[in-house]
Amino acid sequence: MLYLLHRQQAPLDAIASAFSDQGFICGRLASAEALLELVEDQRPDVIIMDWAEVDADHDLIAALRSEAFGVRIFLMADNNPEAPEVVRAVRAGAVAVFVKPFQPAQMIQTVSEELREDLRAPENAGGSPKIQG
């Protein structure tokens, strides 16, 4: 399940439509508060949200990651954020930052590649476990 949170409806509709066309189940949310309530009951696989929701307080990313273990969080920025801010967001747990104009095809590719990481078998899959002492 993929959840989208953005304060502007137009980019949200286009992005949700593109992800839905690729087989993703998408939910849209109006606020960070609604998102936090949702992750208490459900565990989303992916959250794509507005940079403005986390710009002042990167604790939101950490809170989401602690409530929904394994969730991938991506950010959408209307303007090009400064490098130190991107680093802060990534350290807090964001996977990537998409910058306007949003390219749904690129977003889908990036999210899909991130989700595929879960499906990759370890190098020694099928062999005997390696124990280091």
Short mmCIF file of C-alpha atoms in Angstrom, two decimals:
data_model
loop_
_atom_site.label_atom_id
_atom_site.label_comp_id
_atom_site.label_asym_id
_atom_site.label_seq_id
_atom_site.Cartn_x
_atom_site.Cartn_y
_atom_site.Cartn_z
CA MET A 1 0.00 0.00 0.00
CA LEU A 2 1.26 3.44 -0.95
CA TYR A 3 0.06 6.63 0.73
CA LEU A 4 0.42 10.10 -0.72
CA LEU A 5 0.34 13.32 1.26
CA HIS A 6 0.62 16.68 -0.48
CA ARG A 7 -1.13 19.96 0.19
CA GLN A 8 -1.76 20.60 -3.52
CA GLN A 9 -4.38 18.41 -5.16
CA ALA A 10 -3.18 18.62 -8.80
CA PRO A 11 0.22 16.93 -8.39
CA LEU A 12 -1.33 14.45 -5.99
CA ASP A 13 -3.96 13.38 -8.54
CA ALA A 14 -1.40 12.96 -11.34
CA ILE A 15 1.01 10.98 -9.17
CA ALA A 16 -1.71 8.77 -7.69
CA SER A 17 -3.09 8.05 -11.15
CA ALA A 18 0.36 7.10 -12.50
CA PHE A 19 1.05 4.76 -9.57
CA SER A 20 -2.43 3.21 -9.83
CA ASP A 21 -1.88 2.59 -13.55
CA GLN A 22 1.20 0.55 -12.58
CA GLY A 23 -0.76 -1.61 -10.13
CA PHE A 24 -0.03 0.21 -6.89
CA ILE A 25 -2.86 0.59 -4.39
CA CYS A 26 -2.82 4.26 -3.44
CA GLY A 27 -4.39 6.18 -0.61
CA ARG A 28 -4.41 9.95 -0.29
CA LEU A 29 -4.19 11.85 2.94
CA ALA A 30 -4.85 15.47 3.82
CA SER A 31 -2.54 15.95 6.80
CA ALA A 32 0.40 14.58 8.72
CA GLU A 33 -1.93 13.99 11.66
CA ALA A 34 -4.13 11.74 9.50
CA LEU A 35 -1.01 9.89 8.36
CA LEU A 36 0.18 9.31 11.91
CA GLU A 37 -3.27 7.99 12.89
CA LEU A 38 -3.31 5.70 9.88
CA VAL A 39 0.07 4.07 10.58
CA GLU A 40 -1.10 3.15 14.07
CA ASP A 41 -3.66 0.78 12.49
CA GLN A 42 -2.05 -0.12 9.17
CA ARG A 43 1.48 -0.65 7.95
CA PRO A 44 1.99 1.09 4.62
CA ASP A 45 4.81 -0.04 2.37
CA VAL A 46 5.49 3.41 0.96
CA ILE A 47 4.72 6.97 1.99
CA ILE A 48 5.32 9.82 -0.42
CA MET A 49 4.77 13.16 1.25
CA ASP A 50 5.20 16.87 0.88
CA TRP A 51 8.57 18.26 1.97
CA ALA A 52 6.67 21.05 3.74
CA GLU A 53 5.31 18.48 6.20
CA VAL A 54 8.81 17.67 7.44
CA ASP A 55 10.77 20.82 6.58
CA ALA A 56 10.73 22.26 10.07
CA ASP A 57 10.69 19.03 12.03
CA HIS A 58 12.32 15.85 10.75
CA ASP A 59 10.95 14.02 13.80
CA LEU A 60 7.86 13.22 11.70
CA ILE A 61 9.95 10.88 9.54
CA ALA A 62 11.37 9.14 12.60
CA ALA A 63 7.89 8.84 14.14
CA LEU A 64 6.51 7.27 10.97
CA ARG A 65 9.40 4.82 10.71
CA SER A 66 9.01 3.76 14.34
CA GLU A 67 5.23 3.27 13.98
CA ALA A 68 5.48 1.44 10.65
CA PHE A 69 8.65 -0.63 10.66
CA GLY A 70 10.08 -1.04 7.16
CA VAL A 71 8.08 1.74 5.55
CA ARG A 72 9.84 3.58 2.73
CA ILE A 73 9.42 7.35 2.98
CA PHE A 74 9.94 9.59 -0.03
CA LEU A 75 9.62 13.37 -0.04
CA MET A 76 8.31 15.76 -2.71
CA ALA A 77 9.82 19.25 -2.67
CA ASP A 78 8.31 22.17 -4.57
CA ASN A 79 11.70 23.91 -4.59
CA ASN A 80 15.20 22.51 -4.67
CA PRO A 81 16.09 21.99 -0.99
CA GLU A 82 19.56 22.80 0.28
CA ALA A 83 21.96 19.84 0.47
CA PRO A 84 22.26 19.91 4.30
CA GLU A 85 18.47 19.69 4.57
CA VAL A 86 18.35 16.70 2.22
CA VAL A 87 21.08 15.01 4.25
CA ARG A 88 19.08 15.64 7.43
CA ALA A 89 15.96 14.14 5.87
CA VAL A 90 17.85 11.06 4.66
CA ARG A 91 19.48 10.58 8.06
CA ALA A 92 16.03 10.79 9.62
CA GLY A 93 14.92 7.96 7.35
CA ALA A 94 13.78 9.36 4.00
CA VAL A 95 14.82 7.26 1.01
CA ALA A 96 14.84 10.02 -1.61
CA VAL A 97 13.60 13.50 -2.41
CA PHE A 98 11.69 14.21 -5.63
CA VAL A 99 11.83 17.82 -6.84
CA LYS A 100 9.16 19.66 -8.82
CA PRO A 101 8.32 19.29 -11.65
CA PHE A 102 7.45 15.81 -10.45
CA GLN A 103 8.09 13.08 -12.99
CA PRO A 104 5.68 10.23 -12.15
CA ALA A 105 7.60 7.72 -14.30
CA GLN A 106 10.83 8.48 -12.45
CA MET A 107 9.03 8.30 -9.11
CA ILE A 108 7.53 4.91 -9.98
CA GLN A 109 10.92 3.59 -11.07
CA THR A 110 12.64 4.80 -7.89
CA VAL A 111 9.94 3.42 -5.60
CA SER A 112 9.84 0.10 -7.48
CA GLU A 113 13.61 -0.30 -7.24
CA GLU A 114 13.51 0.39 -3.52
CA LEU A 115 10.76 -2.19 -3.00
CA ARG A 116 12.69 -4.77 -5.03
CA GLU A 117 15.49 -4.57 -2.46
CA ASP A 118 13.24 -6.60 -0.14
CA LEU A 119 12.91 -9.32 -2.73
CA ARG A 120 16.60 -9.86 -3.39
CA ALA A 121 17.86 -13.07 -1.89
CA PRO A 122 21.00 -12.98 0.22
CA GLU A 123 24.17 -14.15 -1.50
CA ASN A 124 24.23 -17.40 0.43
CA ALA A 125 20.54 -18.21 -0.01
CA GLY A 126 20.04 -21.92 -0.39
CA GLY A 127 23.43 -22.68 1.16
CA SER A 128 24.36 -23.29 4.71
CA PRO A 129 24.11 -20.33 7.06
CA LYS A 130 27.34 -18.56 7.76
CA ILE A 131 28.11 -17.99 11.41
CA GLN A 132 30.85 -15.66 12.42
CA GLY A 133 32.43 -16.16 15.80
#
